[in-house]
Short mmCIF file of C-alpha atoms in Angstrom, two decimals:
data_model
loop_
_atom_site.label_atom_id
_atom_site.label_comp_id
_atom_site.label_asym_id
_atom_site.label_seq_id
_atom_site.Cartn_x
_atom_site.Cartn_y
_atom_site.Cartn_z
CA SER A 946 -31.94 100.78 -146.07
CA ALA A 947 -30.37 102.68 -143.30
CA VAL A 948 -33.90 103.59 -141.95
CA ALA A 949 -35.15 100.17 -142.35
CA ASN A 950 -32.16 98.41 -140.89
CA ASN A 951 -32.20 100.57 -137.93
CA GLU A 952 -35.86 100.56 -137.26
CA ILE A 953 -36.18 104.34 -137.30
CA ARG A 954 -39.43 105.67 -136.68
CA THR A 955 -40.50 107.82 -139.95
CA GLU A 956 -44.01 108.57 -139.36
CA PHE A 957 -45.66 110.53 -136.54
CA PRO A 958 -48.61 109.39 -134.56
CA GLU A 959 -52.06 111.46 -135.32
CA GLU A 960 -52.01 112.77 -131.58
CA VAL A 961 -48.42 113.84 -131.96
CA ILE A 962 -49.50 115.81 -135.29
CA ARG A 963 -52.35 117.13 -133.62
CA GLU A 964 -50.35 118.64 -130.70
CA ALA A 965 -47.85 120.13 -132.94
CA ALA A 966 -50.34 121.66 -135.23
CA ALA A 967 -52.08 123.54 -132.18
CA ALA A 968 -48.74 124.77 -131.00
CA THR A 969 -48.47 128.72 -130.56
CA LEU A 970 -45.81 131.10 -130.19
CA PRO A 971 -45.61 132.60 -126.73
CA ASP A 972 -47.17 135.96 -125.72
CA GLY A 973 -44.24 137.54 -124.33
CA GLN A 974 -44.87 137.50 -120.75
CA HIS A 975 -42.24 134.87 -120.16
CA HIS A 976 -39.61 136.14 -122.79
CA GLU A 977 -37.59 139.04 -123.11
CA ASP A 978 -38.06 141.31 -126.44
CA LEU A 979 -34.88 141.12 -128.09
CA THR A 980 -36.45 141.20 -131.65
CA HIS A 981 -34.65 144.56 -132.22
CA LEU A 982 -31.17 142.88 -132.18
CA PRO A 983 -29.27 141.93 -135.36
CA PHE A 984 -29.24 138.11 -134.51
CA VAL A 985 -27.85 136.03 -137.71
CA THR A 986 -27.87 132.43 -138.40
CA ILE A 987 -24.98 130.67 -139.98
CA ASP A 988 -25.54 127.37 -141.43
CA PRO A 989 -24.87 124.93 -144.44
CA ALA A 990 -26.32 126.38 -147.67
CA THR A 991 -29.05 123.26 -147.94
CA ALA A 992 -29.95 123.70 -144.12
CA LYS A 993 -33.90 123.86 -143.39
CA ASP A 994 -33.89 124.10 -139.89
CA HIS A 995 -32.07 127.00 -138.07
CA ASP A 996 -31.47 126.08 -134.44
CA ASP A 997 -28.91 128.79 -133.29
CA ALA A 998 -28.43 132.17 -133.87
CA VAL A 999 -25.38 134.29 -132.69
CA TYR A 1000 -25.20 138.34 -132.06
CA ALA A 1001 -22.20 140.14 -130.67
CA THR A 1002 -21.39 143.85 -129.80
CA PRO A 1003 -18.84 145.81 -128.09
CA ASN A 1004 -18.83 146.20 -124.33
CA GLY A 1005 -16.26 148.71 -123.09
CA ASP A 1006 -12.83 147.02 -123.89
CA GLY A 1007 -14.51 143.74 -124.27
CA TRP A 1008 -17.55 142.09 -126.25
CA THR A 1009 -20.87 140.86 -125.32
CA VAL A 1010 -21.80 137.60 -127.13
CA THR A 1011 -25.21 136.21 -127.25
CA VAL A 1012 -25.98 132.47 -128.34
CA ALA A 1013 -29.86 132.17 -128.96
CA ILE A 1014 -30.92 128.48 -129.16
CA ALA A 1015 -34.19 127.71 -130.47
CA ASP A 1016 -36.75 127.39 -127.31
CA VAL A 1017 -37.95 123.73 -128.19
CA SER A 1018 -39.05 123.42 -124.63
CA TRP A 1019 -41.47 126.04 -124.78
CA PHE A 1020 -43.53 123.86 -127.14
CA VAL A 1021 -42.47 120.21 -126.02
CA ARG A 1022 -43.80 120.06 -122.40
CA PRO A 1023 -43.24 116.94 -120.27
CA GLY A 1024 -45.73 114.19 -120.58
CA THR A 1025 -47.19 115.26 -123.54
CA ALA A 1026 -47.42 113.23 -126.79
CA LEU A 1027 -44.75 115.36 -128.27
CA ASP A 1028 -42.68 114.64 -125.40
CA LYS A 1029 -43.13 110.91 -125.55
CA GLU A 1030 -42.57 110.51 -129.21
CA ALA A 1031 -39.44 112.47 -128.95
CA GLU A 1032 -38.12 110.34 -126.22
CA LYS A 1033 -38.80 107.21 -128.31
CA ARG A 1034 -36.69 108.70 -131.16
CA GLY A 1035 -33.88 110.20 -129.01
CA ASN A 1036 -32.67 112.56 -131.81
CA SER A 1037 -32.97 113.66 -135.51
CA VAL A 1038 -31.23 111.24 -137.98
CA TYR A 1039 -29.12 112.82 -140.77
CA LEU A 1040 -28.83 110.86 -143.76
CA VAL A 1041 -26.99 111.51 -146.90
CA ASP A 1042 -30.04 112.87 -148.73
CA ARG A 1043 -32.67 113.49 -146.11
CA VAL A 1044 -33.41 114.02 -142.59
CA VAL A 1045 -35.55 112.03 -140.25
CA PRO A 1046 -36.60 114.66 -137.55
CA MET A 1047 -37.30 114.08 -133.93
CA LEU A 1048 -40.35 116.60 -133.98
CA PRO A 1049 -42.92 117.07 -136.64
CA GLU A 1050 -42.02 119.87 -139.45
CA ARG A 1051 -44.30 122.33 -137.77
CA LEU A 1052 -41.98 122.37 -135.21
CA SER A 1053 -38.69 121.19 -136.63
CA ASN A 1054 -38.86 123.51 -139.65
CA ASP A 1055 -41.22 126.32 -138.70
CA LEU A 1056 -41.82 127.32 -134.79
CA CYS A 1057 -38.54 125.76 -133.66
CA SER A 1058 -36.47 127.00 -136.59
CA LEU A 1059 -34.89 131.00 -136.38
CA MET A 1060 -36.06 131.79 -139.81
CA ALA A 1061 -35.06 135.18 -141.10
CA GLY A 1062 -37.69 137.89 -140.48
CA LEU A 1063 -39.74 135.83 -138.09
CA ALA A 1064 -40.06 136.24 -134.27
CA ARG A 1065 -39.20 133.01 -132.54
CA PRO A 1066 -38.62 132.00 -128.97
CA ALA A 1067 -34.97 131.32 -127.93
CA LEU A 1068 -33.13 130.32 -124.93
CA CYS A 1069 -30.25 132.75 -124.88
CA CYS A 1070 -26.57 132.61 -123.42
CA GLU A 1071 -25.35 136.12 -122.86
CA MET A 1072 -21.79 136.03 -122.25
CA GLU A 1073 -19.57 139.08 -121.31
CA LEU A 1074 -15.95 138.86 -122.43
CA ASP A 1075 -12.99 141.15 -121.53
CA ALA A 1076 -10.57 142.37 -124.25
CA SER A 1077 -8.33 139.09 -124.02
CA GLY A 1078 -11.67 137.01 -124.73
CA LYS A 1079 -11.87 135.61 -120.98
CA LYS A 1080 -15.58 135.36 -119.81
CA LYS A 1081 -16.26 137.56 -117.01
CA LYS A 1082 -19.68 136.69 -116.33
CA HIS A 1083 -22.78 134.99 -118.20
CA ARG A 1084 -26.62 134.72 -117.87
CA PHE A 1085 -29.20 132.56 -119.38
CA PHE A 1086 -32.69 133.64 -120.05
CA ARG A 1087 -35.77 133.12 -122.48
CA ALA A 1088 -36.21 135.82 -125.22
CA LEU A 1089 -38.06 136.42 -128.55
CA ILE A 1090 -35.68 137.28 -131.51
CA THR A 1091 -35.86 137.84 -135.04
CA SER A 1092 -32.94 136.53 -137.16
CA GLN A 1093 -32.16 139.28 -139.39
CA ALA A 1094 -30.49 136.98 -142.01
CA GLY A 1095 -30.07 133.29 -142.76
CA LEU A 1096 -26.30 133.37 -143.85
CA SER A 1097 -24.56 130.27 -145.53
CA TYR A 1098 -21.13 129.50 -144.12
CA GLU A 1099 -19.55 130.58 -147.47
CA GLY A 1100 -21.71 133.68 -147.49
CA ALA A 1101 -20.80 134.92 -144.01
CA GLN A 1102 -16.91 134.10 -144.69
CA ALA A 1103 -17.00 135.94 -147.92
CA ALA A 1104 -18.63 138.93 -145.95
CA ALA A 1105 -15.90 138.69 -143.26
CA ASP A 1106 -13.14 138.63 -146.09
CA GLY A 1107 -14.36 141.75 -147.55
CA LYS A 1108 -16.29 140.36 -150.38
CA PRO A 1109 -20.01 140.21 -149.31
CA GLY A 1110 -22.84 139.07 -151.40
CA LYS A 1111 -26.29 140.54 -151.71
CA LYS A 1112 -27.89 138.72 -148.55
CA ALA A 1113 -24.99 139.77 -146.29
CA SER A 1114 -23.93 143.16 -147.46
CA PRO A 1115 -26.25 145.17 -145.26
CA PHE A 1116 -24.78 143.44 -142.16
CA VAL A 1117 -21.10 143.74 -142.69
CA ASP A 1118 -20.45 146.57 -140.09
CA SER A 1119 -23.41 145.95 -137.77
CA VAL A 1120 -23.29 142.12 -137.46
CA ILE A 1121 -20.14 140.33 -139.32
CA ALA A 1122 -17.36 142.73 -138.11
CA PRO A 1123 -18.25 142.57 -134.44
CA LEU A 1124 -18.78 138.77 -134.38
CA TRP A 1125 -15.45 138.46 -136.00
CA ALA A 1126 -13.90 140.62 -133.72
CA ALA A 1127 -15.23 138.63 -130.60
CA TYR A 1128 -14.46 135.37 -132.27
CA ARG A 1129 -10.76 136.49 -132.47
CA ALA A 1130 -10.56 137.30 -128.95
CA MET A 1131 -12.13 134.12 -127.94
CA GLN A 1132 -9.46 132.41 -129.97
CA GLU A 1133 -6.85 134.19 -128.11
CA ALA A 1134 -8.23 132.85 -124.96
CA ARG A 1135 -8.36 129.48 -126.25
CA LYS A 1136 -4.65 129.32 -127.26
CA ARG A 1137 -3.79 130.10 -123.59
CA ARG A 1138 -5.71 126.98 -122.31
CA PRO A 1139 -4.55 125.02 -124.78
CA PRO A 1140 -7.31 122.54 -125.73
CA LEU A 1141 -7.08 119.30 -127.86
CA ASP A 1142 -7.53 120.69 -131.39
CA LEU A 1143 -9.31 117.88 -133.70
CA ASP A 1144 -9.65 120.42 -136.79
CA MET A 1145 -10.46 117.12 -138.96
CA PRO A 1146 -11.72 117.37 -142.60
CA GLU A 1147 -15.46 116.68 -143.36
CA ARG A 1148 -16.45 114.81 -146.40
CA GLU A 1149 -19.79 115.33 -148.18
CA ILE A 1150 -21.16 112.35 -150.60
CA LEU A 1151 -22.44 113.87 -153.89
CA LEU A 1152 -25.46 112.31 -155.31
CA THR A 1153 -27.21 112.49 -158.81
CA LYS A 1154 -30.88 113.44 -159.20
CA THR A 1155 -31.64 109.53 -158.94
CA GLY A 1156 -29.73 109.27 -155.78
CA ASP A 1157 -26.89 107.44 -156.97
CA VAL A 1158 -23.41 108.26 -155.60
CA LYS A 1159 -21.44 110.17 -158.16
CA GLY A 1160 -18.40 111.19 -155.91
CA VAL A 1161 -17.05 112.18 -152.48
CA LYS A 1162 -15.47 115.48 -151.63
CA VAL A 1163 -13.65 117.31 -148.67
CA LYS A 1164 -16.12 119.97 -147.58
CA ASP A 1165 -14.36 123.62 -147.44
CA ARG A 1166 -13.73 124.53 -143.73
CA PHE A 1167 -13.71 128.28 -142.99
CA ASP A 1168 -13.45 130.51 -139.85
CA ALA A 1169 -17.12 130.86 -140.10
CA HIS A 1170 -17.39 127.29 -139.02
CA ARG A 1171 -14.99 127.80 -136.23
CA LEU A 1172 -16.57 130.77 -135.08
CA ILE A 1173 -19.85 129.04 -134.66
CA GLU A 1174 -18.03 126.20 -133.09
CA ALA A 1175 -16.29 128.60 -130.65
CA MET A 1176 -19.44 130.13 -129.38
CA MET A 1177 -21.67 127.01 -129.08
CA VAL A 1178 -18.60 125.41 -127.02
CA ALA A 1179 -18.49 128.77 -124.87
CA ALA A 1180 -22.38 128.47 -124.15
CA ASN A 1181 -22.04 124.80 -123.26
CA VAL A 1182 -19.43 125.66 -120.62
CA CYS A 1183 -21.64 128.36 -119.16
CA ALA A 1184 -24.64 125.84 -119.11
CA ALA A 1185 -22.09 123.47 -117.18
CA GLU A 1186 -21.15 125.87 -114.85
CA SER A 1187 -24.77 127.14 -114.33
CA LEU A 1188 -25.96 123.75 -113.61
CA GLU A 1189 -23.12 122.69 -111.34
CA LYS A 1190 -23.50 126.06 -109.16
CA ALA A 1191 -27.54 125.10 -108.87
CA ARG A 1192 -26.09 121.51 -107.98
CA ARG A 1193 -28.60 120.15 -110.60
CA THR A 1194 -28.02 116.63 -112.18
CA LEU A 1195 -26.15 117.04 -115.72
CA ILE A 1196 -24.68 114.90 -118.35
CA TYR A 1197 -21.28 115.51 -119.42
CA ARG A 1198 -19.86 114.14 -122.68
CA VAL A 1199 -16.68 112.91 -121.78
CA HIS A 1200 -13.91 111.99 -124.23
CA ASP A 1201 -11.51 109.10 -123.22
CA ALA A 1202 -7.75 109.90 -123.60
CA PRO A 1203 -6.64 109.61 -127.07
CA ASN A 1204 -3.93 106.82 -127.90
CA PRO A 1205 -0.67 108.10 -128.00
CA ASP A 1206 0.35 106.51 -131.19
CA ARG A 1207 -2.66 107.79 -133.02
CA VAL A 1208 -2.13 111.49 -131.62
#
């Protein structure tokens, strides 16, 4: 009913399907080769598309944090049928029991998904942090990466807490430990600002196999969630700084001042 009432587009035109089917991975000429670095994705356990991966490593007395976002713009070029269809849709639509994607599955769940063990193009933001978590500099670049593991929030948190599961065990020292150390430094820097902290509970609607609602529960929230959020926000800040420096047009998402009574 939500799809029908909001006239959400669920079918792709044939030309869009053909363009998606013809899409190929880059040949490496325009992308740095970072396939040797142990990037990981951390997502909900049920996620089918993995659009961001993270990697951190010690750098002197600080950290280098790299956020890799699936390079959709490599496949969706201006003026193509894919681009025009994406413009009509505007975004993917997440419903209780399904996702209506902005792009065909060949892209959304395959070439633009940073699946473990497969080389995929990404737009990377590399940030150098000092020991206190303050950013010293950053750079953006295109790269080919290979996610080493697709971890769930629960699995990543268990590994950080010293109770890794089978999937996370090989990455505790090389991936999980430096990620959490860099995150702790970023949190210390965050406390010094300090930002408006809206750590609100998120609810999940539970369905039966036939699609009926059987209940609602509050989702567990871990440091793994906060780590990904912190690194995504940091990458967004870097993007804004780079666009401002280049005097390019950009869109800010600006929140109005909150009502004092509600605060």
